[in-house]
Amino acid sequence: MPFEYTQKLHAGSVFPKFDATQLSGKTIKIGLPTESHDWQLVLIYRGRHCPLCTKYLNQLATFKQRLSEIGVDIVAISGDSKDQLTSHLEQLAVNFPIAYGLTIEQMKTLGLYISDPRSEQETDHPFAEPGLFVVNAKGDIQVVDISNNPFVRPELEALVNGVAWIRNPENNYPIRGMHL
């Protein structure tokens, strides 16, 4: 059986912005920073069924203040339904916007790996494997991390320290991984 590989987004390319819905019904723009921030960390997570995602989202919440201080806001999204997100929030202690309803087409546009559930007990729809994008003030992808399973994700302390270092104008740090 031949495999169809996803088209990956490249560091330095324009992040594809799109609208997503929060539980309140409010729409949020994925890839467009809010308020006083000029960068955005976009976290794609597998969904309510994934205990590692729950842990990662809760850990990320502890870094919100540090990221905000360097001008980076946070948004998370999954392919879960509104009901699944509502249920998941009982396990979450997050302080940043979470959206639901990421479509398969949006997952493909973002170059994410997509998995089918192992059983109905896991979830009832195909879902994106983890992805993390840091979108800079120009709307370009400054940092990208895409995984094909829940066990490999950026360590958050290192990620936040790295983004702080990148944001420091004295370091004049370019987007990495752009050799053609």
PDB file of C-alpha atoms in Angstrom:
ATOM      1  CA  MET A   1       0.000   0.000   0.000  1.00  0.00           C
ATOM      2  CA  PRO A   2       1.642   3.284  -1.025  1.00  0.00           C
ATOM      3  CA  PHE A   3       1.791   6.039   1.542  1.00  0.00           C
ATOM      4  CA  GLU A   4       0.692   9.581   0.880  1.00  0.00           C
ATOM      5  CA  TYR A   5       2.955  11.877   2.825  1.00  0.00           C
ATOM      6  CA  THR A   6       1.804  15.237   4.046  1.00  0.00           C
ATOM      7  CA  GLN A   7       3.113  18.464   2.600  1.00  0.00           C
ATOM      8  CA  LYS A   8       5.067  20.067   5.436  1.00  0.00           C
ATOM      9  CA  LEU A   9       5.144  23.783   6.129  1.00  0.00           C
ATOM     10  CA  HIS A  10       8.669  25.135   6.042  1.00  0.00           C
ATOM     11  CA  ALA A  11      10.407  27.433   8.481  1.00  0.00           C
ATOM     12  CA  GLY A  12      10.233  30.972   7.131  1.00  0.00           C
ATOM     13  CA  SER A  13       7.075  30.370   5.113  1.00  0.00           C
ATOM     14  CA  VAL A  14       3.883  32.297   5.759  1.00  0.00           C
ATOM     15  CA  PHE A  15       1.697  30.606   8.343  1.00  0.00           C
ATOM     16  CA  PRO A  16      -1.769  29.904   6.884  1.00  0.00           C
ATOM     17  CA  LYS A  17      -4.166  31.915   9.038  1.00  0.00           C
ATOM     18  CA  PHE A  18      -7.689  30.659   9.651  1.00  0.00           C
ATOM     19  CA  ASP A  19     -10.618  31.197  11.990  1.00  0.00           C
ATOM     20  CA  ALA A  20     -11.448  28.751  14.769  1.00  0.00           C
ATOM     21  CA  THR A  21     -14.274  28.632  17.281  1.00  0.00           C
ATOM     22  CA  GLN A  22     -13.976  28.715  21.057  1.00  0.00           C
ATOM     23  CA  LEU A  23     -16.559  27.266  23.445  1.00  0.00           C
ATOM     24  CA  SER A  24     -18.070  30.716  23.930  1.00  0.00           C
ATOM     25  CA  GLY A  25     -18.854  30.778  20.217  1.00  0.00           C
ATOM     26  CA  LYS A  26     -16.289  33.538  19.764  1.00  0.00           C
ATOM     27  CA  THR A  27     -14.052  33.174  16.730  1.00  0.00           C
ATOM     28  CA  ILE A  28     -10.306  33.442  17.111  1.00  0.00           C
ATOM     29  CA  LYS A  29      -7.784  33.891  14.330  1.00  0.00           C
ATOM     30  CA  ILE A  30      -5.176  31.137  14.392  1.00  0.00           C
ATOM     31  CA  GLY A  31      -1.806  32.578  13.378  1.00  0.00           C
ATOM     32  CA  LEU A  32      -2.647  36.199  14.252  1.00  0.00           C
ATOM     33  CA  PRO A  33      -1.433  37.456  17.641  1.00  0.00           C
ATOM     34  CA  THR A  34      -3.862  39.197  19.972  1.00  0.00           C
ATOM     35  CA  GLU A  35      -3.789  42.240  22.213  1.00  0.00           C
ATOM     36  CA  SER A  36      -0.288  43.581  22.869  1.00  0.00           C
ATOM     37  CA  HIS A  37       1.486  40.538  21.449  1.00  0.00           C
ATOM     38  CA  ASP A  38       3.180  40.471  18.062  1.00  0.00           C
ATOM     39  CA  TRP A  39       4.047  36.744  17.962  1.00  0.00           C
ATOM     40  CA  GLN A  40       1.823  33.713  18.505  1.00  0.00           C
ATOM     41  CA  LEU A  41       2.494  30.163  19.658  1.00  0.00           C
ATOM     42  CA  VAL A  42       0.009  27.862  17.938  1.00  0.00           C
ATOM     43  CA  LEU A  43      -0.355  24.455  19.551  1.00  0.00           C
ATOM     44  CA  ILE A  44      -2.177  21.681  17.741  1.00  0.00           C
ATOM     45  CA  TYR A  45      -3.073  18.860  20.091  1.00  0.00           C
ATOM     46  CA  ARG A  46      -4.595  15.420  19.501  1.00  0.00           C
ATOM     47  CA  GLY A  47      -7.725  15.917  21.605  1.00  0.00           C
ATOM     48  CA  ARG A  48      -9.472  14.980  24.815  1.00  0.00           C
ATOM     49  CA  HIS A  49      -8.587  11.305  24.405  1.00  0.00           C
ATOM     50  CA  CYS A  50      -4.866  11.981  24.823  1.00  0.00           C
ATOM     51  CA  PRO A  51      -3.597  12.172  28.419  1.00  0.00           C
ATOM     52  CA  LEU A  52      -0.219  13.433  27.183  1.00  0.00           C
ATOM     53  CA  CYS A  53      -1.981  16.358  25.492  1.00  0.00           C
ATOM     54  CA  THR A  54      -3.811  17.162  28.711  1.00  0.00           C
ATOM     55  CA  LYS A  55      -0.523  17.190  30.610  1.00  0.00           C
ATOM     56  CA  TYR A  56       1.205  19.314  27.921  1.00  0.00           C
ATOM     57  CA  LEU A  57      -1.615  21.875  27.789  1.00  0.00           C
ATOM     58  CA  ASN A  58      -1.547  22.233  31.585  1.00  0.00           C
ATOM     59  CA  GLN A  59       2.249  22.622  31.546  1.00  0.00           C
ATOM     60  CA  LEU A  60       2.034  25.221  28.779  1.00  0.00           C
ATOM     61  CA  ALA A  61      -0.324  27.282  30.946  1.00  0.00           C
ATOM     62  CA  THR A  62       2.490  27.702  33.484  1.00  0.00           C
ATOM     63  CA  PHE A  63       4.574  29.456  30.800  1.00  0.00           C
ATOM     64  CA  LYS A  64       1.899  31.915  29.661  1.00  0.00           C
ATOM     65  CA  GLN A  65       3.232  34.832  31.722  1.00  0.00           C
ATOM     66  CA  ARG A  66       6.818  34.344  30.528  1.00  0.00           C
ATOM     67  CA  LEU A  67       5.687  34.135  26.912  1.00  0.00           C
ATOM     68  CA  SER A  68       3.472  37.187  27.303  1.00  0.00           C
ATOM     69  CA  GLU A  69       6.402  39.177  28.709  1.00  0.00           C
ATOM     70  CA  ILE A  70       8.287  38.581  25.439  1.00  0.00           C
ATOM     71  CA  GLY A  71       5.274  39.407  23.262  1.00  0.00           C
ATOM     72  CA  VAL A  72       4.092  35.872  22.467  1.00  0.00           C
ATOM     73  CA  ASP A  73       0.490  34.815  22.987  1.00  0.00           C
ATOM     74  CA  ILE A  74      -0.804  31.241  22.948  1.00  0.00           C
ATOM     75  CA  VAL A  75      -3.673  29.485  21.215  1.00  0.00           C
ATOM     76  CA  ALA A  76      -4.438  25.758  21.113  1.00  0.00           C
ATOM     77  CA  ILE A  77      -6.761  23.832  18.812  1.00  0.00           C
ATOM     78  CA  SER A  78      -7.763  20.252  18.093  1.00  0.00           C
ATOM     79  CA  GLY A  79     -10.163  18.409  15.852  1.00  0.00           C
ATOM     80  CA  ASP A  80     -12.414  17.660  18.820  1.00  0.00           C
ATOM     81  CA  SER A  81     -16.086  18.621  18.805  1.00  0.00           C
ATOM     82  CA  LYS A  82     -17.574  21.267  21.056  1.00  0.00           C
ATOM     83  CA  ASP A  83     -18.845  18.552  23.422  1.00  0.00           C
ATOM     84  CA  GLN A  84     -15.439  16.883  23.553  1.00  0.00           C
ATOM     85  CA  LEU A  85     -13.731  20.190  24.393  1.00  0.00           C
ATOM     86  CA  THR A  86     -16.341  20.935  27.050  1.00  0.00           C
ATOM     87  CA  SER A  87     -15.618  17.563  28.655  1.00  0.00           C
ATOM     88  CA  HIS A  88     -11.850  18.017  28.311  1.00  0.00           C
ATOM     89  CA  LEU A  89     -11.904  21.358  30.121  1.00  0.00           C
ATOM     90  CA  GLU A  90     -12.754  19.466  33.319  1.00  0.00           C
ATOM     91  CA  GLN A  91      -9.186  18.101  33.191  1.00  0.00           C
ATOM     92  CA  LEU A  92      -7.508  21.333  32.098  1.00  0.00           C
ATOM     93  CA  ALA A  93      -6.257  24.357  33.998  1.00  0.00           C
ATOM     94  CA  VAL A  94      -5.402  26.561  31.030  1.00  0.00           C
ATOM     95  CA  ASN A  95      -5.280  30.342  30.819  1.00  0.00           C
ATOM     96  CA  PHE A  96      -5.159  30.778  27.051  1.00  0.00           C
ATOM     97  CA  PRO A  97      -7.733  30.336  24.274  1.00  0.00           C
ATOM     98  CA  ILE A  98      -8.581  26.822  23.152  1.00  0.00           C
ATOM     99  CA  ALA A  99     -10.556  26.199  19.983  1.00  0.00           C
ATOM    100  CA  TYR A 100     -12.205  23.109  18.580  1.00  0.00           C
ATOM    101  CA  GLY A 101     -13.208  21.742  15.190  1.00  0.00           C
ATOM    102  CA  LEU A 102      -9.886  21.696  13.324  1.00  0.00           C
ATOM    103  CA  THR A 103     -10.850  20.134  10.003  1.00  0.00           C
ATOM    104  CA  ILE A 104      -8.937  17.485   8.108  1.00  0.00           C
ATOM    105  CA  GLU A 105      -8.341  20.016   5.335  1.00  0.00           C
ATOM    106  CA  GLN A 106      -6.845  22.477   7.863  1.00  0.00           C
ATOM    107  CA  MET A 107      -4.708  19.664   9.311  1.00  0.00           C
ATOM    108  CA  LYS A 108      -3.399  18.941   5.810  1.00  0.00           C
ATOM    109  CA  THR A 109      -2.784  22.645   5.135  1.00  0.00           C
ATOM    110  CA  LEU A 110      -0.686  22.803   8.297  1.00  0.00           C
ATOM    111  CA  GLY A 111       1.266  19.733   7.193  1.00  0.00           C
ATOM    112  CA  LEU A 112       0.277  17.735  10.257  1.00  0.00           C
ATOM    113  CA  TYR A 113       0.271  13.991  10.523  1.00  0.00           C
ATOM    114  CA  ILE A 114      -3.298  12.699  10.797  1.00  0.00           C
ATOM    115  CA  SER A 115      -4.281   9.488  12.565  1.00  0.00           C
ATOM    116  CA  ASP A 116      -7.398   7.383  12.685  1.00  0.00           C
ATOM    117  CA  PRO A 117      -8.630   6.336  16.127  1.00  0.00           C
ATOM    118  CA  ARG A 118      -7.693   2.849  17.286  1.00  0.00           C
ATOM    119  CA  SER A 119     -11.236   2.333  18.577  1.00  0.00           C
ATOM    120  CA  GLU A 120     -14.441   4.222  19.345  1.00  0.00           C
ATOM    121  CA  GLN A 121     -13.264   4.432  22.956  1.00  0.00           C
ATOM    122  CA  GLU A 122     -10.330   6.563  21.840  1.00  0.00           C
ATOM    123  CA  THR A 123     -12.330   9.087  19.810  1.00  0.00           C
ATOM    124  CA  ASP A 124     -14.838   9.203  16.985  1.00  0.00           C
ATOM    125  CA  HIS A 125     -12.875  11.064  14.285  1.00  0.00           C
ATOM    126  CA  PRO A 126      -9.487  11.312  12.587  1.00  0.00           C
ATOM    127  CA  PHE A 127      -7.220  13.635  14.563  1.00  0.00           C
ATOM    128  CA  ALA A 128      -4.041  15.619  14.117  1.00  0.00           C
ATOM    129  CA  GLU A 129      -0.881  14.459  15.789  1.00  0.00           C
ATOM    130  CA  PRO A 130       0.941  17.185  17.758  1.00  0.00           C
ATOM    131  CA  GLY A 131       2.186  20.297  16.032  1.00  0.00           C
ATOM    132  CA  LEU A 132       3.655  23.493  17.391  1.00  0.00           C
ATOM    133  CA  PHE A 133       4.278  26.668  15.428  1.00  0.00           C
ATOM    134  CA  VAL A 134       5.714  29.968  16.598  1.00  0.00           C
ATOM    135  CA  VAL A 135       4.523  32.658  14.195  1.00  0.00           C
ATOM    136  CA  ASN A 136       6.532  35.891  14.148  1.00  0.00           C
ATOM    137  CA  ALA A 137       5.364  39.475  13.649  1.00  0.00           C
ATOM    138  CA  LYS A 138       5.606  39.147   9.851  1.00  0.00           C
ATOM    139  CA  GLY A 139       3.271  36.123   9.935  1.00  0.00           C
ATOM    140  CA  ASP A 140       6.116  33.763   9.075  1.00  0.00           C
ATOM    141  CA  ILE A 141       6.893  30.482  10.796  1.00  0.00           C
ATOM    142  CA  GLN A 142       9.809  31.167  13.123  1.00  0.00           C
ATOM    143  CA  VAL A 143       9.739  27.774  14.871  1.00  0.00           C
ATOM    144  CA  VAL A 144       8.043  24.567  13.732  1.00  0.00           C
ATOM    145  CA  ASP A 145       7.760  21.185  15.423  1.00  0.00           C
ATOM    146  CA  ILE A 146       5.563  18.456  13.938  1.00  0.00           C
ATOM    147  CA  SER A 147       5.347  14.947  15.362  1.00  0.00           C
ATOM    148  CA  ASN A 148       3.712  11.765  14.168  1.00  0.00           C
ATOM    149  CA  ASN A 149       2.939  10.556  17.700  1.00  0.00           C
ATOM    150  CA  PRO A 150       2.116  11.926  21.159  1.00  0.00           C
ATOM    151  CA  PHE A 151       5.456  11.008  22.733  1.00  0.00           C
ATOM    152  CA  VAL A 152       7.678  13.585  20.994  1.00  0.00           C
ATOM    153  CA  ARG A 153       7.065  17.266  21.759  1.00  0.00           C
ATOM    154  CA  PRO A 154       9.282  20.261  22.497  1.00  0.00           C
ATOM    155  CA  GLU A 155      10.343  20.512  26.122  1.00  0.00           C
ATOM    156  CA  LEU A 156       8.576  23.703  27.200  1.00  0.00           C
ATOM    157  CA  GLU A 157      11.288  25.264  29.365  1.00  0.00           C
ATOM    158  CA  ALA A 158      13.813  24.943  26.524  1.00  0.00           C
ATOM    159  CA  LEU A 159      11.277  26.201  23.981  1.00  0.00           C
ATOM    160  CA  VAL A 160      10.365  29.298  25.993  1.00  0.00           C
ATOM    161  CA  ASN A 161      14.016  30.076  26.771  1.00  0.00           C
ATOM    162  CA  GLY A 162      14.845  29.670  23.086  1.00  0.00           C
ATOM    163  CA  VAL A 163      12.033  31.923  21.903  1.00  0.00           C
ATOM    164  CA  ALA A 164      13.109  34.556  24.459  1.00  0.00           C
ATOM    165  CA  TRP A 165      16.651  34.343  23.101  1.00  0.00           C
ATOM    166  CA  ILE A 166      15.416  34.593  19.499  1.00  0.00           C
ATOM    167  CA  ARG A 167      13.258  37.620  20.387  1.00  0.00           C
ATOM    168  CA  ASN A 168      16.205  39.485  21.925  1.00  0.00           C
ATOM    169  CA  PRO A 169      17.323  41.922  19.187  1.00  0.00           C
ATOM    170  CA  GLU A 170      20.931  41.804  20.452  1.00  0.00           C
ATOM    171  CA  ASN A 171      21.147  38.177  19.297  1.00  0.00           C
ATOM    172  CA  ASN A 172      20.086  38.918  15.707  1.00  0.00           C
ATOM    173  CA  TYR A 173      18.956  35.304  15.368  1.00  0.00           C
ATOM    174  CA  PRO A 174      17.520  34.350  11.969  1.00  0.00           C
ATOM    175  CA  ILE A 175      14.897  31.737  11.166  1.00  0.00           C
ATOM    176  CA  ARG A 176      16.769  28.440  11.076  1.00  0.00           C
ATOM    177  CA  GLY A 177      16.403  25.535   8.655  1.00  0.00           C
ATOM    178  CA  MET A 178      15.972  27.552   5.484  1.00  0.00           C
ATOM    179  CA  HIS A 179      18.829  26.098   3.413  1.00  0.00           C
ATOM    180  CA  LEU A 180      17.495  25.105   0.008  1.00  0.00           C
TER     181      LEU A 180
END
